[in-house]
GROMACS .gro file of C-alpha atoms in nm:
model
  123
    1UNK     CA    1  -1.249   5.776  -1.575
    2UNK     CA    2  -1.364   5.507  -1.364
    3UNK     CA    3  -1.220   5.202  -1.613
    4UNK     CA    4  -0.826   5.138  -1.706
    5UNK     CA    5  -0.951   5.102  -2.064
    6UNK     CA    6  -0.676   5.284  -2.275
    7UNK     CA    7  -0.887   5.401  -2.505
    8UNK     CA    8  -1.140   5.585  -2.256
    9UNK     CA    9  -0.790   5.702  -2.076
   10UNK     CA   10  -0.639   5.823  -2.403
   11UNK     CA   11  -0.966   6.011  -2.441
   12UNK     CA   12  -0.915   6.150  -2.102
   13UNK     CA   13  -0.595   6.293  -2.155
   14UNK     CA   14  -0.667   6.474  -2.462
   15UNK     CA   15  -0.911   6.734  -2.220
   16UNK     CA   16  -0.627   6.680  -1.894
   17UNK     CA   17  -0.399   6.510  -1.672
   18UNK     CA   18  -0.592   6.206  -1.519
   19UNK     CA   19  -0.647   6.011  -1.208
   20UNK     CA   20  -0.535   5.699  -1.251
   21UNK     CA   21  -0.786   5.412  -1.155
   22UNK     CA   22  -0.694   5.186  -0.889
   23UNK     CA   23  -0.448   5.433  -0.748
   24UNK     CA   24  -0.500   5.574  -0.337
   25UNK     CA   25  -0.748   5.979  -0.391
   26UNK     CA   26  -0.564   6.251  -0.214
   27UNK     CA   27  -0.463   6.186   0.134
   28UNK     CA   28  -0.447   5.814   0.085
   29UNK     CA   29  -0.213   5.564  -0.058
   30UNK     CA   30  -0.009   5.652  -0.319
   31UNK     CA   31  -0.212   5.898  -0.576
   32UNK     CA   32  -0.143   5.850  -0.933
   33UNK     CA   33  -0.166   6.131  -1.173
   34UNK     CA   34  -0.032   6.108  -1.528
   35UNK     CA   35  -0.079   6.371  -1.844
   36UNK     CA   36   0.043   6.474  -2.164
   37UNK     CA   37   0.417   6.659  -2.202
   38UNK     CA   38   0.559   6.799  -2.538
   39UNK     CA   39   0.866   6.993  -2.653
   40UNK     CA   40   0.654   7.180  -2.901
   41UNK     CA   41   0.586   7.530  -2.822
   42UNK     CA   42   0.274   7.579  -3.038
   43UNK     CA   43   0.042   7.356  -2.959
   44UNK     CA   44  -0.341   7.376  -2.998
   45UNK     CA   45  -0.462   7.157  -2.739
   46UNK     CA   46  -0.316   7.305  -2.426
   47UNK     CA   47  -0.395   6.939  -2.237
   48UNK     CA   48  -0.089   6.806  -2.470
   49UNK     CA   49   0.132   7.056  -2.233
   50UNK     CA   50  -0.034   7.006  -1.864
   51UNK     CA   51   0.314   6.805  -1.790
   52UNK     CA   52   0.608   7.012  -1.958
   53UNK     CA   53   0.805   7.090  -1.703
   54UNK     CA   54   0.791   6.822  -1.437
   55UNK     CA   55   1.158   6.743  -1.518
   56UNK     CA   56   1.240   7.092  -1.380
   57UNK     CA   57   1.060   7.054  -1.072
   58UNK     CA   58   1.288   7.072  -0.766
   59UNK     CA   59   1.276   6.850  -0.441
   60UNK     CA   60   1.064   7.037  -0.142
   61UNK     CA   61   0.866   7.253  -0.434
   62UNK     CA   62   0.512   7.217  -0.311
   63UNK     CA   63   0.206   7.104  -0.543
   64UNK     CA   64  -0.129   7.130  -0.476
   65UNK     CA   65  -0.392   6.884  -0.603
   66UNK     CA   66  -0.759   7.014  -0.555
   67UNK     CA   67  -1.060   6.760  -0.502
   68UNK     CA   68  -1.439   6.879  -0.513
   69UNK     CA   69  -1.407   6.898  -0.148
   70UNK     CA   70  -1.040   7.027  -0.027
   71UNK     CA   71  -0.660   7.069  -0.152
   72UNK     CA   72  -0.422   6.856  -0.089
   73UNK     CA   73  -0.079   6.960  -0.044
   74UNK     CA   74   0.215   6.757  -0.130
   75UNK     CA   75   0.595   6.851  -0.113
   76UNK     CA   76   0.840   6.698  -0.393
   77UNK     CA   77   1.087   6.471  -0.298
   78UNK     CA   78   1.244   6.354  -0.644
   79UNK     CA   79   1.243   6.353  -1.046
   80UNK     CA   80   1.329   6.061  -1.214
   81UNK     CA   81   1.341   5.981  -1.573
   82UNK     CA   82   1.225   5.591  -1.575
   83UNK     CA   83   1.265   5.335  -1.867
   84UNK     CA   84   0.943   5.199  -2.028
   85UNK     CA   85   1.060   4.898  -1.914
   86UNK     CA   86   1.033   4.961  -1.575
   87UNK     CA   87   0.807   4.821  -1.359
   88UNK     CA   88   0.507   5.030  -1.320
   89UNK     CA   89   0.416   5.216  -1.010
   90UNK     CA   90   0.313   5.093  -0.706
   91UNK     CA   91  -0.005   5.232  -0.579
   92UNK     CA   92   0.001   5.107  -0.178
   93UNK     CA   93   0.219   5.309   0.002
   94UNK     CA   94   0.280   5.289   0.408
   95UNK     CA   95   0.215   5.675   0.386
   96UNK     CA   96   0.015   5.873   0.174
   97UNK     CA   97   0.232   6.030  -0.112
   98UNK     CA   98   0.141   6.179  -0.492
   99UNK     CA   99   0.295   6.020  -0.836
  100UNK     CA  100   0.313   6.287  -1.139
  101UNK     CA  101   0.458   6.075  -1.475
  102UNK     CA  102   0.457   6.155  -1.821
  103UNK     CA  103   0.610   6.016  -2.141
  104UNK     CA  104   0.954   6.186  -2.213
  105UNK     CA  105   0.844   6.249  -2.602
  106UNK     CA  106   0.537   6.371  -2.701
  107UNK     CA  107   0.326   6.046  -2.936
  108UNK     CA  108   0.615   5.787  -2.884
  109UNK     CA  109   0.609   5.467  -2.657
  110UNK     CA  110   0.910   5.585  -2.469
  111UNK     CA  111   1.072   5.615  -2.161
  112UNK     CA  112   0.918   5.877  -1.855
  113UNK     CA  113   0.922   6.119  -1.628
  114UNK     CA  114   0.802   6.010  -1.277
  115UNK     CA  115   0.760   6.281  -0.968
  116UNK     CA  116   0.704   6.163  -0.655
  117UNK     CA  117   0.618   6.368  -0.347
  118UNK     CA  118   0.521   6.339   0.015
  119UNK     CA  119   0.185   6.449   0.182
  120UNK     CA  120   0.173   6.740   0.373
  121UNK     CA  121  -0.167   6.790   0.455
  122UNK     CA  122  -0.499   6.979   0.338
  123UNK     CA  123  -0.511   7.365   0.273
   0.00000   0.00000   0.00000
């Protein structure tokens, strides 16, 4: 989506994860992508599970985030399970990095899981 409109980005998320508007594309700034995470193991709409295990990723496990053009490759640097009331995430950045967050329970307002990752270049 091209608008922060919550209802057009709730609509988003029900077919994937989603770019975030306003945050840097792939390569620049920081790149915010945010999806869907449950604890339920049947679930119809497989978009609702696109996030399940980010709190298992470990630091230096690569991830690859593919653009019409190229993939970008970015190496995990840390997990963190932030409050809602946290400040949100800041999308400038001095070098280009990725931000993966979801909520920590699937259809609450709650707290969330934020990865954050360094660039490493294009494949």
């Amino acid at each position: 989506p091209q608008t922060t409109d919550v209802k057009i980005l709730d609509n988003a998320l029900q077919k994937s994860a989603v770019h975030y508007p306003g945050s840097g594309l792939p390569g620049l700034n920081n790149t915010l992508i945010f999806g869907h995470s449950t604890g339920f193991k049947v679930v119809i709409n497989k978009a609702y599970q696109v996030f399940n295990n980010i709190k298992n990723v470990k630091p230096g496990t690569l991830i690859y985030v593919k653009t019409q053009s190229q993939i970008h490759i970015y190496r995990a640097r840390e997990v963190k399970r932030v409050s809602k009331y946290t400040s949100w995430i800041q999308f400038e950045s001095k070098t280009p990095m990725l931000t993966l967050a979801t909520c920590d329970s699937f259809g609450k307002a709650s707290d969330r899981w934020v990865l954050e990752a360094d660039y490493v270049g294009v494949k």
